[in-house]
Tab-separated table of C-alpha atoms and ligand atoms in Angstrom:
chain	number	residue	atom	x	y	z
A	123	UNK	CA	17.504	150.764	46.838
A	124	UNK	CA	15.155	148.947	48.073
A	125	UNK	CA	12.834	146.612	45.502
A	126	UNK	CA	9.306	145.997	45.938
A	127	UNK	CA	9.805	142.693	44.183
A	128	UNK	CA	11.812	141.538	48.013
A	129	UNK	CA	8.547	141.907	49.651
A	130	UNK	CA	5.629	140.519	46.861
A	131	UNK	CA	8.502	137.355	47.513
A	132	UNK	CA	8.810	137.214	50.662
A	133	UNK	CA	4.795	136.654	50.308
A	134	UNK	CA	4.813	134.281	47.838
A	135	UNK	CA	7.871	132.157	49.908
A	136	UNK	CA	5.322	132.698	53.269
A	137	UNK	CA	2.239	131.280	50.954
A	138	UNK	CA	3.995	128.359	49.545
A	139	UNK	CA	6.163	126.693	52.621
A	140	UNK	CA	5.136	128.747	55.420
A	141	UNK	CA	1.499	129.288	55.976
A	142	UNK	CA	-0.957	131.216	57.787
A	143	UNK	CA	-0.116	131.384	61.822
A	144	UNK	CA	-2.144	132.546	63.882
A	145	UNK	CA	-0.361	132.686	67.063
A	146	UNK	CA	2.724	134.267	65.188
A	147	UNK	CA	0.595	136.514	64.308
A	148	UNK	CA	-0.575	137.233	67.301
A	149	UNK	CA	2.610	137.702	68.334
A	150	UNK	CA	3.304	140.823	66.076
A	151	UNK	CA	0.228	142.296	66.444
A	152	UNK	CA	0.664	142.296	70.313
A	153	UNK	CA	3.940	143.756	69.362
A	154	UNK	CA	2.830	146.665	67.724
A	155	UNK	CA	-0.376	147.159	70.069
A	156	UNK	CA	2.629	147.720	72.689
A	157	UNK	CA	4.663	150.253	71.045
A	158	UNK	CA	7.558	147.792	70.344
A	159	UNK	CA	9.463	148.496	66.883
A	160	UNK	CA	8.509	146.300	64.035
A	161	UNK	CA	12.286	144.656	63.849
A	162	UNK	CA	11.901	140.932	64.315
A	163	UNK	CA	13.052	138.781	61.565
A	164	UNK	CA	10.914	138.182	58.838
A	165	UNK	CA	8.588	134.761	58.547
A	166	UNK	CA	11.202	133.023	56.363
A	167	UNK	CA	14.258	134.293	58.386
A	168	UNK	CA	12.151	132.687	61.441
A	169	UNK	CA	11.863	129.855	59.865
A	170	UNK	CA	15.370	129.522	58.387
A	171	UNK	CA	16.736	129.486	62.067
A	172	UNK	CA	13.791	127.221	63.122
A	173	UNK	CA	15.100	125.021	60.503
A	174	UNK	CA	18.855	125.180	61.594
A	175	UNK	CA	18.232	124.411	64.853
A	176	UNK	CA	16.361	121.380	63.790
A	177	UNK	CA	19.348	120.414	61.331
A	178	UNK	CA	21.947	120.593	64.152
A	179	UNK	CA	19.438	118.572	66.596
A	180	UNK	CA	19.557	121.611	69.032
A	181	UNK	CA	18.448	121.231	72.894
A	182	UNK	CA	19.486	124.377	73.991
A	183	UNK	CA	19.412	127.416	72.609
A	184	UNK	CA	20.536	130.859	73.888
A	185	UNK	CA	19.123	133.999	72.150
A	186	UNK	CA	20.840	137.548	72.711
A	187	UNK	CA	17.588	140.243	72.304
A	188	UNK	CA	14.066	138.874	72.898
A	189	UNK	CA	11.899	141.875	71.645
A	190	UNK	CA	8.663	140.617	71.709
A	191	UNK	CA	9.877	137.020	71.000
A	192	UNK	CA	8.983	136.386	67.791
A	193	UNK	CA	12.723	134.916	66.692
A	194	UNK	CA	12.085	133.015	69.734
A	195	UNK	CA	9.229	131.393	69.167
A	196	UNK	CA	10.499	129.899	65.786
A	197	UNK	CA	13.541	128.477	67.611
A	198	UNK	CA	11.099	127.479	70.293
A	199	UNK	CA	9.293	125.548	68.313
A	200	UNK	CA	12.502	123.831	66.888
A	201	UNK	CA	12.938	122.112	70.538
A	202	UNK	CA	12.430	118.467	71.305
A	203	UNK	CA	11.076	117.779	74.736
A	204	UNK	CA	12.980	118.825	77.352
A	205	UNK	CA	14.828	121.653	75.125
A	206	UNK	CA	14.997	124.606	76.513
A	207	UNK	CA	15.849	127.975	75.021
A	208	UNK	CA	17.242	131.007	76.829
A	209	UNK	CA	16.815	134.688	75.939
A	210	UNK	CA	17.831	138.098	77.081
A	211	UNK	CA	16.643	141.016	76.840
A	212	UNK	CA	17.358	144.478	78.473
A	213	UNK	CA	13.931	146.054	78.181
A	214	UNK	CA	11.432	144.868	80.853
A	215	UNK	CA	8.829	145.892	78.918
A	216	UNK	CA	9.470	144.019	75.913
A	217	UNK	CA	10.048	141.082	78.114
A	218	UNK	CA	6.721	141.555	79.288
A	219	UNK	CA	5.141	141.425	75.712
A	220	UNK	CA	7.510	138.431	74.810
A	221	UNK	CA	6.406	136.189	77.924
A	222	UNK	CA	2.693	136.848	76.997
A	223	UNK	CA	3.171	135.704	73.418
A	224	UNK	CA	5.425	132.913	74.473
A	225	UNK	CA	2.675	131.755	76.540
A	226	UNK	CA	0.402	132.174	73.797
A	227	UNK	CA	2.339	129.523	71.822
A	228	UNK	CA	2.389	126.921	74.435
A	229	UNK	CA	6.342	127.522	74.945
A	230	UNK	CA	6.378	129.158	78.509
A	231	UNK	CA	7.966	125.777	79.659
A	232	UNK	CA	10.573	125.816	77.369
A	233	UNK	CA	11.713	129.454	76.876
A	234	UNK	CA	13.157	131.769	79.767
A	235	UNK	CA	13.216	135.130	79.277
A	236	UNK	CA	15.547	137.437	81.154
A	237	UNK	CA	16.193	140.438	81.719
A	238	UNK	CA	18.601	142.623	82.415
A	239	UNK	CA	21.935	144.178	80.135
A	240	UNK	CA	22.993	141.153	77.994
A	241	UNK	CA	26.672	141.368	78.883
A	242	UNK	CA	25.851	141.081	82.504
A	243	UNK	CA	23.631	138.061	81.986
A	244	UNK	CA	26.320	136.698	79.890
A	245	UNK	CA	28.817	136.825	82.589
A	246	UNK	CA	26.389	135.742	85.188
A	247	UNK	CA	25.673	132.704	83.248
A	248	UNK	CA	29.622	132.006	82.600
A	249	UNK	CA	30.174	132.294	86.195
A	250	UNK	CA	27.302	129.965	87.211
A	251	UNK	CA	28.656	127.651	84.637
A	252	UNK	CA	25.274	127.299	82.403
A	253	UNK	CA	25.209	125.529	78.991
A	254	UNK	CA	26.588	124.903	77.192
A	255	UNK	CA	24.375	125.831	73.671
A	256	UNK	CA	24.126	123.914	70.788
A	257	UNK	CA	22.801	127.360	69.066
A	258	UNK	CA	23.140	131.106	69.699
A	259	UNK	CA	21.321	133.458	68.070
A	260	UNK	CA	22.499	137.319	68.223
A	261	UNK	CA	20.215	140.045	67.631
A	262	UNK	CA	20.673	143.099	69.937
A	263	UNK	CA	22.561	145.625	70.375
A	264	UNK	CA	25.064	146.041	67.391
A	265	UNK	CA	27.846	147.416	68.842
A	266	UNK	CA	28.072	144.752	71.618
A	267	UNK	CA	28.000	141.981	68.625
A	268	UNK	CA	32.053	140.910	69.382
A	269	UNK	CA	31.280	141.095	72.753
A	270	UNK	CA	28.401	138.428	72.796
A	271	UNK	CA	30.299	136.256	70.139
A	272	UNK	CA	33.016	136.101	72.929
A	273	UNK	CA	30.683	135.484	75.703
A	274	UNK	CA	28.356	132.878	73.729
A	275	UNK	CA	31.548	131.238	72.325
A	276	UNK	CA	32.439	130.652	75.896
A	277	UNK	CA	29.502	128.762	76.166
A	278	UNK	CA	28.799	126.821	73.325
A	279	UNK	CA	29.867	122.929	72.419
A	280	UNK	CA	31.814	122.321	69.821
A	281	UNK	CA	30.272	121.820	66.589
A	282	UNK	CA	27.319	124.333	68.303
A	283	UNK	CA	26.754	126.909	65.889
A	284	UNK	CA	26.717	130.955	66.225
A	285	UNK	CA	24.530	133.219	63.945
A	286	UNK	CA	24.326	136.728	64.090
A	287	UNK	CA	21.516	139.055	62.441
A	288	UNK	CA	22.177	142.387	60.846
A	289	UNK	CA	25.628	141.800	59.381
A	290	UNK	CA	24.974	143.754	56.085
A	291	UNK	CA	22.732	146.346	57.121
A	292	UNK	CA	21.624	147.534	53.245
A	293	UNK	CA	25.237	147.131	52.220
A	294	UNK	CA	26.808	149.782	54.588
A	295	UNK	CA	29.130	147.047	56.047
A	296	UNK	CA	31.872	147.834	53.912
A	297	UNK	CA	32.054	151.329	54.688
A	298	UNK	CA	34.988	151.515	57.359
A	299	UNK	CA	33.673	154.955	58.474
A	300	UNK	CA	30.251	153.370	59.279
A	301	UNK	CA	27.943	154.409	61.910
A	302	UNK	CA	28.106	152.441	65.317
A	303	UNK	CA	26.347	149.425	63.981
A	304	UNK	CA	28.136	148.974	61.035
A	305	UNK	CA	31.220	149.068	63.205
A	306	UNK	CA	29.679	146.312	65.075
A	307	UNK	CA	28.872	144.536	62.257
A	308	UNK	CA	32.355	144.885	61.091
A	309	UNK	CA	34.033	144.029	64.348
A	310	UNK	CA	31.823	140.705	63.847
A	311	UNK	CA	33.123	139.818	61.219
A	312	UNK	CA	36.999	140.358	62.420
A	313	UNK	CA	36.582	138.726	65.555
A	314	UNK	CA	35.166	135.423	63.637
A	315	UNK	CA	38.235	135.958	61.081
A	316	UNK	CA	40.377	135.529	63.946
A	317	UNK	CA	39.070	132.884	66.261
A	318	UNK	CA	40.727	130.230	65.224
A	319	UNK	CA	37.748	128.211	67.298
A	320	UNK	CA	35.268	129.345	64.822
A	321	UNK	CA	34.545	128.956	61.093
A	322	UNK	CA	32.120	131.378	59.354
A	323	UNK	CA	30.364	132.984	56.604
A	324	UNK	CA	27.657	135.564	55.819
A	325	UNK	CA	24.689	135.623	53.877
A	326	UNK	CA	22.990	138.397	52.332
A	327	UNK	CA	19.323	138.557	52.009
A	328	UNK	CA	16.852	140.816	50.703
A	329	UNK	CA	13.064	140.689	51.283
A	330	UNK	CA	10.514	141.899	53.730
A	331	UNK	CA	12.904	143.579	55.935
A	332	UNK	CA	15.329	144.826	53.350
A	333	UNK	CA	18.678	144.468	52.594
A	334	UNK	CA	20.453	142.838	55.158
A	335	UNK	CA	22.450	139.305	56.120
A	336	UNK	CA	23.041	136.741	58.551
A	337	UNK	CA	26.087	135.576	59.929
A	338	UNK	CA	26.827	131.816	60.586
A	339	UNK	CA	29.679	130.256	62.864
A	340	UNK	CA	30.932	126.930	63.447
A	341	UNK	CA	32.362	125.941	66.599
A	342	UNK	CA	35.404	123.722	65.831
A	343	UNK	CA	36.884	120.982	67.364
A	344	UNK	CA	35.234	117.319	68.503
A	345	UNK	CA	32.495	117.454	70.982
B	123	SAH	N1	15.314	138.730	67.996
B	123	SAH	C1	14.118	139.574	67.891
B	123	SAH	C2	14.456	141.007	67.588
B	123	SAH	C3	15.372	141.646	68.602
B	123	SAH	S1	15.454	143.408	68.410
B	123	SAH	C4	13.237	139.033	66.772
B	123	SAH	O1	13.759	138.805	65.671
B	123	SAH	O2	12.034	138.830	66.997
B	123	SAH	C5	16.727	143.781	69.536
B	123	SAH	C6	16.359	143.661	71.018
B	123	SAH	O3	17.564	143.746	71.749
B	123	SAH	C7	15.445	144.787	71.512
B	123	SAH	O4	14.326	144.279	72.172
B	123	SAH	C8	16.330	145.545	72.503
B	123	SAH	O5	15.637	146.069	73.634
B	123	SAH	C9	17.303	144.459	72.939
B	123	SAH	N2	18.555	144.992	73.480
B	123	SAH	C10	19.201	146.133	73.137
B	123	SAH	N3	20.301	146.285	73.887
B	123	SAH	C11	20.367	145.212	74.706
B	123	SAH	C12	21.269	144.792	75.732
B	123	SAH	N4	22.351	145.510	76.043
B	123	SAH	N5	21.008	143.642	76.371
B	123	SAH	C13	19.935	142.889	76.057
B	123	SAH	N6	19.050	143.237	75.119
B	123	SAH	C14	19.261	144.377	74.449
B	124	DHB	C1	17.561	146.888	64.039
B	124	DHB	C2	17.754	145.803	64.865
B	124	DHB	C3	17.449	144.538	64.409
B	124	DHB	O1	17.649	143.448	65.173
B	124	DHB	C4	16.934	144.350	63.142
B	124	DHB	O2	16.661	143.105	62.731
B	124	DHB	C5	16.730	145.436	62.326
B	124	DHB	C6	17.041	146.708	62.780
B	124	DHB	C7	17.896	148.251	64.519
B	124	DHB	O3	18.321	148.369	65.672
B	124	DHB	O4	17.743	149.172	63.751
B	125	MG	MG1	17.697	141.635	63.966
C-alpha cells in the first residue's frame, strides 16, 4: 500500500520549510543508539503540532508518551517563556534518553518528564489539581486513547485543544473487528462523537511514517 512517492515528499516538504537540525537529529540518532523504536512523528508532523501550539498561543502543554522526546521537543520549542510542557511516559528508560535530548535542545527548564503508567499520572495530576492545558498531545498506548481523552479533558481550558496520533493506522480504523489499537482508535473517535464538551475531526496523512492520521479536538465553551 504503501507509496514511495509519501517519503521522496516528506523530503522535499523537510528541504523546503523545515531544514537541517542538528539537535533533532541528534535526538533520533540517540534514539536508535538506545534501542528505542523508530515511532516518533515525522519532521513535518513535529512541526505541524509545533505550529498549532503556536496558533493557539499555548503555555502549557501536556504530552501522553515521551519516547525519546522528539514530539516533545517540537512542542517545546513552541513555548514562550515561562511555558512549560509536561510529558509521561511509562518506560524509565526511554525517559532517560528523552531527558538527555531535551537537555540537548536547551528545553530541560521547560519540559518535565515523568514517569510512571500514564493513567496513574493522570489521576495524580487531577487530584493535585494541575493545569489546566491549553494543548494535549496523545501518543501512547492505543488502547488507553478514551481513557486519556477523559483524563486530559478534565484538565484542559476551554477552547484548549486535544490531538491524538495514530487514528487511521493504514486505514484499518474502519474495520470493527480491528486489533486492540484499532479498537482504541475507534473508541477515540466515539468518545469525541459523544462529548458534547468537545468538537473534532481527523486527518489522514501519508508520508514518512505511512498511512496514518491525527485527531484534533476542541474544547467548547468560553474560557
Ligand atoms: N510522542 C513520541 C512517540 C511516543 S511512542 C514522539 O512522537 O516522539 C509511545 C510511547 O508511549 C512509548 O515510549 C511507550 O513506552 C509509551 N507508553 C506506552 N504505554 C504507556 C503508558 N501506559 N503510560 C505512559 N506511557 C506509555
Ligand atoms: C506505534 C505507536 C506510535 O505512536 C506511532 O506513531 C506509530 C506506531 C505503535 O505502537 O506501533
Ligand atoms: Mg504516534
Amino acid at each position: 500500500m504503501a507509496d514511495e512517492r509519501w517519503g521522496l515528499v516528506d523530503d522535499y516538504i523537510v528541504d523546503r520549510l523545515i531544514g537541517a537540525d542538528a539537535v533533532l537529529e541528534a535526538a533520533l540518532h540517540a534514539n536508535a543508539a538506545a534501542g528505542l523504536p523508530a515511532i516518533d512523528v515525522s519532521a513535518a508532523q513535529g512541526k505541524w503540532l509545533h505550529l498549532t501550539a503556536r496558533m493557539i498561543g499555548a503555555r502549557r502543554i501536556l504530552e501522553v508518551g515521551t519516547l525519546g522526546g522528539y514530539s516533545s521537543i517540537w512542542l517545546g520549542r513552541a513555548l514562550p517563556a515561562g511555558g512549560r510542557l509536561t510529558t509521561l511516559e511509562i518506560d524509565p528508560r526511554h525517559a532517560e534518553v528523552a531527558r538527555a535530548n531535551i537537555e540537548r535542545a536547551g528545553l530541560g527548564d521547560r519540559i518535565e518528564v515523568r514517569v510512571g503508567a500514564a493513567l496513574d499520572t493522570l489521576a495524580a495530576m487531577r487530584a493535585a489539581g494541575e493545569g489546566p492545558f491549553d494543548l494535549v498531545f496523545i501518543d501512547a498506548d492505543k488502547p488507553n486513547n478514551a481513557n486519556y481523552l477523559r483524563e486530559a479533558l478534565a484538565m484542559t481550558r476551554p477552547g484548549g485543544v486535544i490531538l491524538c496520533d495514530n487514528v487511521v493506522r493504514g486505514g484499518r480504523v474502519i474495520d470493527a473487528a480491528g486489533d486492540e489499537n484499532v479498537q482504541g482508535a475507534r473508541a477515540l473517535f466515539d468518545a469525541i462523537a459523544a462529548e458534547p464538551r468537545l468538537s473534532g475531526t481527523a486527518i489522514q496523512t501519508v508520508g514518512a511514517k505511512g498511512w496514518d492520521g491525527l485527531a484534533i479536538a476542541i474544547v467548547q465553551g468560553v474560557a
